[in-house]
Amino acid sequence: MPFYDVAQTLAYIAGKPIPALPGTGPHPSDLLTDKEAGALLGIDPSTVRAYATTGYLPKGTDRHGRTWWPRHAVNARRDAGDQRHQNPGQQPGDPRNRAPRPRHDPRIAEIADLARRSPLTTTEIAQRYDVSDRTAQRLLAAARQHATD
């Protein structure tokens, strides 16, 4: 139901255009859902929840089974800009960005040498090197590859 102030009522009675209600803009204490906060910030609702978890936004208020954020907190986050990335971390060309180099496992050459002498099973390798069956399979496969190289 719309409410009218005195100026609007007098304008209506006089047949003049009705002026807008004063102070009808959004109030800073309005509580916003994650969707509304996300729309205000230009991000997904899931990102709003993640921001609240990481402390980039306040935790919010739980009411009626939902989390709500005050409009003033969301506006403050929007107006503050992106302050999460003060340290840019790894940059393109950084030597830390290289793919991991293959590590040389001395057991592979030893297993390849043993396999040349007689057939080996993964169970024998697992017992000999005290490793799991999966690691024994990996070592045997690497030894076979080493033998063909």
Short mmCIF file of N, CA, C and O in Angstrom, two decimals:
data_model
loop_
_atom_site.label_atom_id
_atom_site.label_comp_id
_atom_site.label_asym_id
_atom_site.label_seq_id
_atom_site.Cartn_x
_atom_site.Cartn_y
_atom_site.Cartn_z
N MET A 1 0.85 -1.17 0.00
CA MET A 1 0.00 0.00 0.00
C MET A 1 0.90 1.24 0.00
O MET A 1 1.74 1.40 0.86
N PRO A 2 0.75 2.13 -0.97
CA PRO A 2 1.59 3.33 -1.00
C PRO A 2 1.17 4.34 0.05
O PRO A 2 0.00 4.50 0.36
N PHE A 3 2.16 5.00 0.62
CA PHE A 3 1.92 6.09 1.56
C PHE A 3 2.27 7.40 0.89
O PHE A 3 3.20 7.46 0.09
N TYR A 4 1.54 8.43 1.23
CA TYR A 4 1.76 9.74 0.62
C TYR A 4 2.01 10.76 1.72
O TYR A 4 1.41 10.70 2.78
N ASP A 5 2.89 11.70 1.42
CA ASP A 5 3.08 12.79 2.38
C ASP A 5 2.13 13.93 2.02
O ASP A 5 1.37 13.86 1.06
N VAL A 6 2.19 15.01 2.78
CA VAL A 6 1.26 16.14 2.61
C VAL A 6 1.42 16.77 1.23
O VAL A 6 0.44 17.07 0.55
N ALA A 7 2.67 16.96 0.79
CA ALA A 7 2.91 17.61 -0.50
C ALA A 7 2.33 16.77 -1.64
O ALA A 7 1.75 17.32 -2.59
N GLN A 8 2.45 15.47 -1.56
CA GLN A 8 1.91 14.61 -2.60
C GLN A 8 0.37 14.64 -2.60
O GLN A 8 -0.27 14.68 -3.65
N THR A 9 -0.21 14.65 -1.41
CA THR A 9 -1.68 14.69 -1.31
C THR A 9 -2.22 15.99 -1.89
O THR A 9 -3.21 15.98 -2.66
N LEU A 10 -1.59 17.11 -1.53
CA LEU A 10 -2.06 18.41 -2.05
C LEU A 10 -1.88 18.48 -3.56
O LEU A 10 -2.74 19.03 -4.26
N ALA A 11 -0.79 17.93 -4.10
CA ALA A 11 -0.58 17.94 -5.55
C ALA A 11 -1.64 17.09 -6.23
O ALA A 11 -2.16 17.46 -7.29
N TYR A 12 -1.99 15.96 -5.65
CA TYR A 12 -3.01 15.10 -6.23
C TYR A 12 -4.37 15.79 -6.27
O TYR A 12 -5.09 15.75 -7.27
N ILE A 13 -4.71 16.45 -5.14
CA ILE A 13 -6.00 17.14 -5.07
C ILE A 13 -6.05 18.28 -6.07
O ILE A 13 -7.08 18.52 -6.70
N ALA A 14 -4.93 18.98 -6.25
CA ALA A 14 -4.88 20.12 -7.17
C ALA A 14 -4.76 19.67 -8.62
O ALA A 14 -4.81 20.50 -9.53
N GLY A 15 -4.56 18.37 -8.87
CA GLY A 15 -4.43 17.88 -10.24
C GLY A 15 -3.05 18.11 -10.82
O GLY A 15 -2.88 18.07 -12.04
N LYS A 16 -2.08 18.38 -9.98
CA LYS A 16 -0.71 18.61 -10.44
C LYS A 16 0.07 17.29 -10.40
O LYS A 16 -0.36 16.32 -9.77
N PRO A 17 1.26 17.25 -11.05
CA PRO A 17 2.08 16.03 -10.99
C PRO A 17 2.50 15.73 -9.55
O PRO A 17 2.82 16.64 -8.78
N ILE A 18 2.47 14.48 -9.20
CA ILE A 18 2.80 14.08 -7.83
C ILE A 18 4.31 14.00 -7.66
O ILE A 18 4.99 13.28 -8.40
N PRO A 19 4.87 14.74 -6.70
CA PRO A 19 6.32 14.68 -6.48
C PRO A 19 6.71 13.35 -5.81
O PRO A 19 5.89 12.69 -5.19
N ALA A 20 7.97 13.00 -5.96
CA ALA A 20 8.47 11.76 -5.35
C ALA A 20 8.54 11.93 -3.84
O ALA A 20 8.66 13.04 -3.32
N LEU A 21 8.42 10.82 -3.13
CA LEU A 21 8.57 10.85 -1.68
C LEU A 21 9.99 11.25 -1.32
O LEU A 21 10.94 10.78 -1.94
N PRO A 22 10.15 12.08 -0.32
CA PRO A 22 11.51 12.42 0.10
C PRO A 22 12.17 11.24 0.82
O PRO A 22 11.53 10.52 1.56
N GLY A 23 13.44 11.06 0.54
CA GLY A 23 14.21 10.02 1.22
C GLY A 23 13.77 8.61 0.89
O GLY A 23 13.76 7.76 1.78
N THR A 24 13.38 8.34 -0.35
CA THR A 24 12.91 7.00 -0.69
C THR A 24 14.03 6.10 -1.21
O THR A 24 13.78 4.99 -1.62
N GLY A 25 15.26 6.59 -1.19
CA GLY A 25 16.38 5.77 -1.65
C GLY A 25 16.67 4.64 -0.69
O GLY A 25 16.10 4.55 0.39
N PRO A 26 17.57 3.76 -1.07
CA PRO A 26 17.88 2.64 -0.19
C PRO A 26 18.53 3.12 1.10
O PRO A 26 19.35 4.03 1.12
N HIS A 27 18.14 2.50 2.19
CA HIS A 27 18.66 2.87 3.51
C HIS A 27 19.94 2.08 3.78
O HIS A 27 20.03 0.90 3.43
N PRO A 28 20.94 2.70 4.42
CA PRO A 28 22.20 1.99 4.69
C PRO A 28 22.04 0.76 5.58
O PRO A 28 22.85 -0.15 5.54
N SER A 29 20.98 0.72 6.38
CA SER A 29 20.80 -0.42 7.28
C SER A 29 19.99 -1.55 6.65
O SER A 29 19.73 -2.55 7.31
N ASP A 30 19.57 -1.40 5.39
CA ASP A 30 18.84 -2.46 4.72
C ASP A 30 19.68 -3.73 4.75
O ASP A 30 20.90 -3.70 4.56
N LEU A 31 19.01 -4.85 4.97
CA LEU A 31 19.71 -6.14 4.94
C LEU A 31 19.56 -6.77 3.56
O LEU A 31 18.45 -6.82 3.02
N LEU A 32 20.67 -7.22 3.00
CA LEU A 32 20.69 -7.76 1.65
C LEU A 32 21.02 -9.25 1.68
O LEU A 32 21.83 -9.70 2.48
N THR A 33 20.39 -10.00 0.77
CA THR A 33 20.72 -11.41 0.62
C THR A 33 22.02 -11.53 -0.16
O THR A 33 22.56 -10.53 -0.65
N ASP A 34 22.51 -12.75 -0.30
CA ASP A 34 23.74 -12.93 -1.06
C ASP A 34 23.54 -12.55 -2.53
O ASP A 34 24.44 -12.02 -3.16
N LYS A 35 22.33 -12.79 -3.07
CA LYS A 35 22.05 -12.39 -4.45
C LYS A 35 22.08 -10.87 -4.60
O LYS A 35 22.65 -10.34 -5.55
N GLU A 36 21.42 -10.18 -3.67
CA GLU A 36 21.36 -8.72 -3.75
C GLU A 36 22.74 -8.11 -3.54
O GLU A 36 23.13 -7.17 -4.24
N ALA A 37 23.50 -8.65 -2.58
CA ALA A 37 24.85 -8.15 -2.34
C ALA A 37 25.74 -8.42 -3.54
O ALA A 37 26.55 -7.58 -3.94
N GLY A 38 25.58 -9.60 -4.15
CA GLY A 38 26.36 -9.94 -5.34
C GLY A 38 26.04 -9.01 -6.49
O GLY A 38 26.94 -8.60 -7.23
N ALA A 39 24.76 -8.67 -6.67
CA ALA A 39 24.38 -7.75 -7.73
C ALA A 39 24.98 -6.37 -7.51
O ALA A 39 25.44 -5.71 -8.44
N LEU A 40 25.02 -5.95 -6.25
CA LEU A 40 25.60 -4.65 -5.92
C LEU A 40 27.10 -4.64 -6.15
O LEU A 40 27.66 -3.63 -6.61
N LEU A 41 27.77 -5.76 -5.86
CA LEU A 41 29.22 -5.85 -6.03
C LEU A 41 29.63 -6.30 -7.43
O LEU A 41 30.80 -6.22 -7.80
N GLY A 42 28.68 -6.83 -8.20
CA GLY A 42 28.99 -7.31 -9.53
C GLY A 42 29.66 -8.68 -9.51
O GLY A 42 30.50 -8.97 -10.37
N ILE A 43 29.29 -9.52 -8.55
CA ILE A 43 29.88 -10.86 -8.41
C ILE A 43 28.77 -11.88 -8.19
O ILE A 43 27.61 -11.51 -7.99
N ASP A 44 29.12 -13.15 -8.22
CA ASP A 44 28.15 -14.22 -7.98
C ASP A 44 27.78 -14.29 -6.50
O ASP A 44 28.60 -13.94 -5.64
N PRO A 45 26.59 -14.78 -6.18
CA PRO A 45 26.22 -14.96 -4.77
C PRO A 45 27.18 -15.90 -4.03
O PRO A 45 27.47 -15.69 -2.85
N SER A 46 27.70 -16.91 -4.71
CA SER A 46 28.65 -17.82 -4.06
C SER A 46 29.93 -17.09 -3.67
O SER A 46 30.56 -17.41 -2.66
N THR A 47 30.32 -16.10 -4.46
CA THR A 47 31.51 -15.31 -4.14
C THR A 47 31.26 -14.44 -2.92
O THR A 47 32.16 -14.24 -2.10
N VAL A 48 30.04 -13.94 -2.77
CA VAL A 48 29.69 -13.16 -1.57
C VAL A 48 29.87 -14.03 -0.33
O VAL A 48 30.46 -13.62 0.67
N ARG A 49 29.36 -15.26 -0.40
CA ARG A 49 29.50 -16.18 0.73
C ARG A 49 30.96 -16.51 1.00
O ARG A 49 31.39 -16.60 2.15
N ALA A 50 31.74 -16.67 -0.06
CA ALA A 50 33.18 -16.96 0.11
C ALA A 50 33.89 -15.76 0.73
O ALA A 50 34.76 -15.92 1.59
N TYR A 51 33.53 -14.55 0.29
CA TYR A 51 34.12 -13.34 0.89
C TYR A 51 33.82 -13.28 2.38
O TYR A 51 34.67 -12.89 3.18
N ALA A 52 32.59 -13.65 2.76
CA ALA A 52 32.23 -13.62 4.18
C ALA A 52 33.02 -14.66 4.96
O ALA A 52 33.40 -14.43 6.11
N THR A 53 33.28 -15.79 4.35
CA THR A 53 34.05 -16.85 5.01
C THR A 53 35.50 -16.43 5.22
O THR A 53 36.09 -16.71 6.25
N THR A 54 36.07 -15.75 4.23
CA THR A 54 37.49 -15.36 4.30
C THR A 54 37.71 -14.04 5.00
O THR A 54 38.85 -13.65 5.20
N GLY A 55 36.65 -13.34 5.35
CA GLY A 55 36.79 -12.07 6.07
C GLY A 55 36.88 -10.86 5.17
O GLY A 55 37.10 -9.75 5.63
N TYR A 56 36.73 -11.06 3.86
CA TYR A 56 36.76 -9.93 2.93
C TYR A 56 35.48 -9.11 3.04
O TYR A 56 35.47 -7.94 2.74
N LEU A 57 34.41 -9.75 3.48
CA LEU A 57 33.14 -9.10 3.84
C LEU A 57 32.83 -9.52 5.28
O LEU A 57 33.30 -10.56 5.72
N PRO A 58 32.04 -8.74 6.02
CA PRO A 58 31.63 -9.20 7.35
C PRO A 58 30.86 -10.51 7.25
O PRO A 58 30.32 -10.86 6.20
N LYS A 59 30.80 -11.24 8.37
CA LYS A 59 30.14 -12.55 8.37
C LYS A 59 28.66 -12.46 8.02
O LYS A 59 28.09 -13.39 7.50
N GLY A 60 28.03 -11.36 8.31
CA GLY A 60 26.61 -11.22 8.04
C GLY A 60 25.79 -11.63 9.25
O GLY A 60 26.31 -12.07 10.27
N THR A 61 24.50 -11.46 9.13
CA THR A 61 23.58 -11.76 10.21
C THR A 61 22.68 -12.91 9.78
O THR A 61 22.11 -12.86 8.70
N ASP A 62 22.54 -13.91 10.63
CA ASP A 62 21.65 -15.03 10.32
C ASP A 62 20.27 -14.73 10.88
O ASP A 62 20.09 -14.51 12.07
N ARG A 63 19.30 -14.70 9.95
CA ARG A 63 17.90 -14.50 10.34
C ARG A 63 17.02 -15.35 9.44
O ARG A 63 17.19 -15.35 8.21
N HIS A 64 16.11 -16.05 10.05
CA HIS A 64 15.14 -16.85 9.32
C HIS A 64 15.81 -17.86 8.39
O HIS A 64 15.34 -18.11 7.28
N GLY A 65 16.92 -18.42 8.83
CA GLY A 65 17.60 -19.44 8.05
C GLY A 65 18.42 -18.92 6.89
O GLY A 65 18.87 -19.70 6.06
N ARG A 66 18.61 -17.63 6.79
CA ARG A 66 19.42 -17.03 5.72
C ARG A 66 20.44 -16.10 6.32
O ARG A 66 20.29 -15.60 7.43
N THR A 67 21.46 -15.81 5.54
CA THR A 67 22.47 -14.85 5.95
C THR A 67 22.20 -13.54 5.22
O THR A 67 21.95 -13.53 4.01
N TRP A 68 22.26 -12.45 5.97
CA TRP A 68 21.99 -11.12 5.43
C TRP A 68 23.17 -10.21 5.71
O TRP A 68 23.80 -10.31 6.76
N TRP A 69 23.46 -9.32 4.78
CA TRP A 69 24.54 -8.35 4.95
C TRP A 69 23.96 -6.95 4.92
O TRP A 69 23.12 -6.64 4.07
N PRO A 70 24.42 -6.06 5.82
CA PRO A 70 23.91 -4.68 5.79
C PRO A 70 24.41 -3.96 4.53
O PRO A 70 25.54 -4.16 4.10
N ARG A 71 23.54 -3.16 3.97
CA ARG A 71 23.86 -2.44 2.74
C ARG A 71 25.12 -1.59 2.90
O ARG A 71 25.94 -1.51 2.01
N HIS A 72 25.30 -0.97 4.08
CA HIS A 72 26.46 -0.10 4.26
C HIS A 72 27.76 -0.89 4.20
O HIS A 72 28.78 -0.39 3.70
N ALA A 73 27.76 -2.15 4.67
CA ALA A 73 28.97 -2.97 4.60
C ALA A 73 29.29 -3.36 3.16
O ALA A 73 30.44 -3.36 2.73
N VAL A 74 28.25 -3.69 2.39
CA VAL A 74 28.44 -4.07 0.99
C VAL A 74 28.90 -2.87 0.19
O VAL A 74 29.81 -2.95 -0.64
N ASN A 75 28.29 -1.69 0.45
CA ASN A 75 28.71 -0.47 -0.24
C ASN A 75 30.15 -0.11 0.11
O ASN A 75 30.91 0.34 -0.75
N ALA A 76 30.53 -0.30 1.37
CA ALA A 76 31.91 0.00 1.78
C ALA A 76 32.89 -0.91 1.04
O ALA A 76 33.95 -0.47 0.60
N ARG A 77 32.54 -2.19 0.89
CA ARG A 77 33.41 -3.13 0.17
C ARG A 77 33.52 -2.72 -1.28
O ARG A 77 34.58 -2.73 -1.89
N ARG A 78 32.39 -2.33 -1.89
CA ARG A 78 32.38 -1.92 -3.29
C ARG A 78 33.23 -0.66 -3.49
O ARG A 78 34.01 -0.57 -4.43
N ASP A 79 33.10 0.30 -2.58
CA ASP A 79 33.81 1.57 -2.74
C ASP A 79 35.28 1.48 -2.37
O ASP A 79 36.08 2.32 -2.80
N ALA A 80 35.67 0.46 -1.59
CA ALA A 80 37.07 0.34 -1.17
C ALA A 80 37.94 -0.21 -2.28
O ALA A 80 39.16 -0.07 -2.23
N GLY A 81 37.37 -0.82 -3.28
CA GLY A 81 38.17 -1.41 -4.34
C GLY A 81 38.71 -2.77 -3.93
O GLY A 81 38.46 -3.26 -2.84
N ASP A 82 39.48 -3.36 -4.81
CA ASP A 82 40.01 -4.71 -4.57
C ASP A 82 41.29 -4.61 -3.76
O ASP A 82 42.30 -4.13 -4.25
N GLN A 83 41.22 -5.06 -2.52
CA GLN A 83 42.39 -5.00 -1.64
C GLN A 83 42.88 -6.40 -1.29
O GLN A 83 43.69 -6.56 -0.39
N ARG A 84 42.39 -7.41 -1.98
CA ARG A 84 42.81 -8.76 -1.66
C ARG A 84 44.19 -9.07 -2.18
O ARG A 84 44.88 -9.91 -1.66
N HIS A 85 44.61 -8.42 -3.25
CA HIS A 85 45.83 -8.81 -3.93
C HIS A 85 46.94 -7.78 -3.75
O HIS A 85 47.49 -7.26 -4.70
N GLN A 86 47.27 -7.49 -2.50
CA GLN A 86 48.36 -6.56 -2.23
C GLN A 86 49.69 -7.14 -2.70
O GLN A 86 50.53 -6.45 -3.23
N ASN A 87 49.90 -8.43 -2.48
CA ASN A 87 51.08 -9.11 -2.94
C ASN A 87 50.69 -9.87 -4.20
O ASN A 87 49.89 -10.79 -4.16
N PRO A 88 51.24 -9.51 -5.35
CA PRO A 88 50.77 -10.13 -6.57
C PRO A 88 51.11 -11.60 -6.72
O PRO A 88 50.57 -12.28 -7.56
N GLY A 89 52.00 -12.11 -5.87
CA GLY A 89 52.34 -13.53 -5.96
C GLY A 89 53.14 -13.83 -7.21
O GLY A 89 53.91 -13.00 -7.69
N GLN A 90 52.95 -14.99 -7.77
CA GLN A 90 53.72 -15.40 -8.93
C GLN A 90 53.26 -14.63 -10.16
O GLN A 90 52.08 -14.47 -10.40
N GLN A 91 54.21 -14.16 -10.91
CA GLN A 91 53.95 -13.43 -12.14
C GLN A 91 54.40 -14.27 -13.33
O GLN A 91 55.24 -15.15 -13.19
N PRO A 92 53.88 -13.97 -14.52
CA PRO A 92 54.36 -14.70 -15.70
C PRO A 92 55.87 -14.53 -15.84
O PRO A 92 56.41 -13.44 -15.64
N GLY A 93 56.54 -15.60 -16.16
CA GLY A 93 58.00 -15.56 -16.28
C GLY A 93 58.72 -15.87 -14.99
O GLY A 93 59.93 -16.03 -14.96
N ASP A 94 57.98 -15.94 -13.89
CA ASP A 94 58.58 -16.27 -12.60
C ASP A 94 59.08 -17.70 -12.67
O ASP A 94 58.36 -18.59 -13.12
N PRO A 95 60.31 -17.95 -12.23
CA PRO A 95 60.82 -19.33 -12.33
C PRO A 95 60.00 -20.33 -11.51
O PRO A 95 60.04 -21.51 -11.79
N ARG A 96 59.22 -19.85 -10.54
CA ARG A 96 58.38 -20.77 -9.77
C ARG A 96 57.20 -21.28 -10.58
O ARG A 96 56.50 -22.19 -10.16
N ASN A 97 56.92 -20.67 -11.75
CA ASN A 97 55.77 -21.06 -12.56
C ASN A 97 56.06 -22.25 -13.47
O ASN A 97 55.20 -22.65 -14.22
N ARG A 98 57.26 -22.76 -13.45
CA ARG A 98 57.58 -23.88 -14.33
C ARG A 98 56.90 -25.15 -13.85
O ARG A 98 56.62 -25.32 -12.66
N ALA A 99 56.69 -26.03 -14.78
CA ALA A 99 56.12 -27.34 -14.43
C ALA A 99 57.15 -28.12 -13.61
O ALA A 99 58.35 -27.91 -13.76
N PRO A 100 56.70 -28.99 -12.76
CA PRO A 100 57.65 -29.76 -11.97
C PRO A 100 58.54 -30.62 -12.86
O PRO A 100 58.08 -31.19 -13.84
N ARG A 101 59.81 -30.64 -12.54
CA ARG A 101 60.75 -31.44 -13.31
C ARG A 101 60.66 -32.89 -12.85
O ARG A 101 60.45 -33.15 -11.68
N PRO A 102 60.83 -33.82 -13.78
CA PRO A 102 60.80 -35.21 -13.36
C PRO A 102 61.98 -35.51 -12.43
O PRO A 102 63.10 -35.05 -12.68
N ARG A 103 61.70 -36.22 -11.38
CA ARG A 103 62.75 -36.55 -10.42
C ARG A 103 63.34 -37.91 -10.78
O ARG A 103 62.63 -38.82 -11.19
N HIS A 104 64.61 -38.01 -10.58
CA HIS A 104 65.29 -39.27 -10.86
C HIS A 104 65.18 -40.15 -9.62
O HIS A 104 65.57 -39.77 -8.53
N ASP A 105 64.63 -41.34 -9.81
CA ASP A 105 64.50 -42.30 -8.71
C ASP A 105 65.53 -43.40 -8.95
O ASP A 105 65.46 -44.11 -9.95
N PRO A 106 66.51 -43.54 -8.06
CA PRO A 106 67.56 -44.54 -8.30
C PRO A 106 67.03 -45.98 -8.33
O PRO A 106 67.66 -46.85 -8.92
N ARG A 107 65.86 -46.21 -7.75
CA ARG A 107 65.30 -47.56 -7.76
C ARG A 107 64.92 -48.00 -9.17
O ARG A 107 64.94 -49.20 -9.48
N ILE A 108 64.59 -47.04 -10.04
CA ILE A 108 64.14 -47.39 -11.40
C ILE A 108 65.24 -48.10 -12.18
O ILE A 108 65.02 -49.14 -12.79
N ALA A 109 66.45 -47.54 -12.15
CA ALA A 109 67.57 -48.16 -12.87
C ALA A 109 67.89 -49.53 -12.26
O ALA A 109 68.17 -50.49 -13.00
N GLU A 110 67.81 -49.63 -10.96
CA GLU A 110 68.09 -50.90 -10.29
C GLU A 110 67.04 -51.95 -10.66
O GLU A 110 67.38 -53.11 -10.94
N ILE A 111 65.78 -51.56 -10.71
CA ILE A 111 64.70 -52.49 -11.07
C ILE A 111 64.83 -52.89 -12.55
O ILE A 111 64.63 -54.06 -12.91
N ALA A 112 65.20 -51.93 -13.41
CA ALA A 112 65.39 -52.25 -14.82
C ALA A 112 66.51 -53.28 -14.99
O ALA A 112 66.41 -54.22 -15.80
N ASP A 113 67.59 -53.12 -14.21
CA ASP A 113 68.70 -54.07 -14.28
C ASP A 113 68.25 -55.46 -13.78
O ASP A 113 68.59 -56.48 -14.39
N LEU A 114 67.50 -55.50 -12.69
CA LEU A 114 67.00 -56.78 -12.17
C LEU A 114 66.03 -57.43 -13.14
O LEU A 114 66.02 -58.66 -13.29
N ALA A 115 65.21 -56.63 -13.83
CA ALA A 115 64.21 -57.16 -14.76
C ALA A 115 64.89 -57.75 -16.00
O ALA A 115 64.34 -58.67 -16.62
N ARG A 116 66.07 -57.24 -16.35
CA ARG A 116 66.79 -57.81 -17.48
C ARG A 116 67.28 -59.22 -17.15
O ARG A 116 67.36 -60.08 -18.02
N ARG A 117 67.61 -59.45 -15.92
CA ARG A 117 68.14 -60.75 -15.49
C ARG A 117 67.03 -61.80 -15.39
O ARG A 117 67.21 -62.94 -15.83
N SER A 118 65.92 -61.42 -14.74
CA SER A 118 64.80 -62.35 -14.60
C SER A 118 63.51 -61.55 -14.45
O SER A 118 63.54 -60.40 -14.00
N PRO A 119 62.38 -62.14 -14.82
CA PRO A 119 61.11 -61.42 -14.71
C PRO A 119 60.80 -61.05 -13.25
O PRO A 119 61.04 -61.82 -12.34
N LEU A 120 60.28 -59.83 -13.08
CA LEU A 120 59.91 -59.34 -11.74
C LEU A 120 58.41 -59.11 -11.67
O LEU A 120 57.78 -58.77 -12.66
N THR A 121 57.87 -59.29 -10.48
CA THR A 121 56.46 -58.98 -10.26
C THR A 121 56.37 -57.77 -9.32
O THR A 121 57.33 -57.45 -8.62
N THR A 122 55.21 -57.16 -9.32
CA THR A 122 55.03 -55.99 -8.45
C THR A 122 55.08 -56.40 -6.98
O THR A 122 55.53 -55.64 -6.14
N THR A 123 54.66 -57.64 -6.68
CA THR A 123 54.72 -58.11 -5.29
C THR A 123 56.17 -58.20 -4.81
O THR A 123 56.50 -57.81 -3.69
N GLU A 124 57.05 -58.71 -5.69
CA GLU A 124 58.48 -58.79 -5.33
C GLU A 124 59.08 -57.41 -5.11
O GLU A 124 59.85 -57.19 -4.18
N ILE A 125 58.71 -56.47 -5.98
CA ILE A 125 59.23 -55.10 -5.86
C ILE A 125 58.69 -54.46 -4.57
O ILE A 125 59.43 -53.80 -3.84
N ALA A 126 57.41 -54.68 -4.27
CA ALA A 126 56.82 -54.10 -3.07
C ALA A 126 57.51 -54.63 -1.82
O ALA A 126 57.78 -53.87 -0.87
N GLN A 127 57.82 -55.93 -1.80
CA GLN A 127 58.50 -56.50 -0.64
C GLN A 127 59.94 -56.03 -0.56
O GLN A 127 60.45 -55.72 0.52
N ARG A 128 60.62 -56.00 -1.68
CA ARG A 128 62.05 -55.64 -1.70
C ARG A 128 62.28 -54.20 -1.25
O ARG A 128 63.21 -53.91 -0.50
N TYR A 129 61.42 -53.26 -1.71
CA TYR A 129 61.62 -51.83 -1.40
C TYR A 129 60.67 -51.32 -0.32
O TYR A 129 60.68 -50.13 -0.02
N ASP A 130 59.85 -52.21 0.22
CA ASP A 130 58.90 -51.85 1.28
C ASP A 130 58.01 -50.68 0.86
O ASP A 130 57.97 -49.63 1.51
N VAL A 131 57.33 -50.87 -0.28
CA VAL A 131 56.42 -49.86 -0.82
C VAL A 131 55.07 -50.50 -1.06
O VAL A 131 54.93 -51.73 -1.01
N SER A 132 54.08 -49.69 -1.37
CA SER A 132 52.75 -50.21 -1.65
C SER A 132 52.73 -50.88 -3.02
O SER A 132 53.64 -50.71 -3.83
N ASP A 133 51.66 -51.63 -3.28
CA ASP A 133 51.54 -52.30 -4.58
C ASP A 133 51.45 -51.27 -5.71
O ASP A 133 52.01 -51.48 -6.78
N ARG A 134 50.74 -50.18 -5.47
CA ARG A 134 50.61 -49.15 -6.51
C ARG A 134 51.97 -48.53 -6.82
O ARG A 134 52.30 -48.28 -7.98
N THR A 135 52.77 -48.25 -5.80
CA THR A 135 54.09 -47.69 -6.03
C THR A 135 54.97 -48.70 -6.75
O THR A 135 55.75 -48.35 -7.64
N ALA A 136 54.82 -49.98 -6.41
CA ALA A 136 55.58 -51.03 -7.10
C ALA A 136 55.19 -51.08 -8.57
O ALA A 136 56.05 -51.23 -9.45
N GLN A 137 53.91 -50.94 -8.87
CA GLN A 137 53.46 -50.91 -10.27
C GLN A 137 54.06 -49.72 -11.00
O GLN A 137 54.51 -49.83 -12.14
N ARG A 138 54.05 -48.56 -10.33
CA ARG A 138 54.62 -47.36 -10.95
C ARG A 138 56.11 -47.53 -11.21
O ARG A 138 56.61 -47.17 -12.28
N LEU A 139 56.84 -48.09 -10.24
CA LEU A 139 58.28 -48.31 -10.40
C LEU A 139 58.57 -49.30 -11.53
O LEU A 139 59.49 -49.09 -12.33
N LEU A 140 57.78 -50.36 -11.62
CA LEU A 140 57.99 -51.35 -12.67
C LEU A 140 57.71 -50.75 -14.04
O LEU A 140 58.46 -50.99 -15.00
N ALA A 141 56.65 -49.97 -14.16
CA ALA A 141 56.34 -49.31 -15.43
C ALA A 141 57.45 -48.34 -15.83
O ALA A 141 57.86 -48.28 -16.99
N ALA A 142 57.97 -47.60 -14.86
CA ALA A 142 59.06 -46.66 -15.14
C ALA A 142 60.32 -47.41 -15.53
O ALA A 142 61.08 -46.99 -16.40
N ALA A 143 60.56 -48.56 -14.89
CA ALA A 143 61.75 -49.37 -15.22
C ALA A 143 61.63 -49.93 -16.64
O ALA A 143 62.63 -49.96 -17.37
N ARG A 144 60.45 -50.35 -17.02
CA ARG A 144 60.26 -50.85 -18.40
C ARG A 144 60.48 -49.73 -19.41
O ARG A 144 61.06 -49.94 -20.47
N GLN A 145 59.99 -48.53 -19.08
CA GLN A 145 60.20 -47.38 -19.97
C GLN A 145 61.68 -47.04 -20.03
O GLN A 145 62.22 -46.73 -21.09
N HIS A 146 62.38 -47.13 -18.90
CA HIS A 146 63.81 -46.84 -18.83
C HIS A 146 64.60 -47.83 -19.68
O HIS A 146 65.58 -47.48 -20.32
N ALA A 147 64.15 -49.09 -19.69
CA ALA A 147 64.84 -50.13 -20.45
C ALA A 147 64.71 -49.90 -21.95
O ALA A 147 65.62 -50.23 -22.71
N THR A 148 63.58 -49.32 -22.39
CA THR A 148 63.38 -49.08 -23.84
C THR A 148 64.07 -47.80 -24.31
O THR A 148 64.29 -47.63 -25.49
N ASP A 149 64.38 -46.91 -23.39
CA ASP A 149 65.04 -45.63 -23.78
C ASP A 149 66.49 -45.78 -24.12
O ASP A 149 67.20 -46.61 -23.98
#
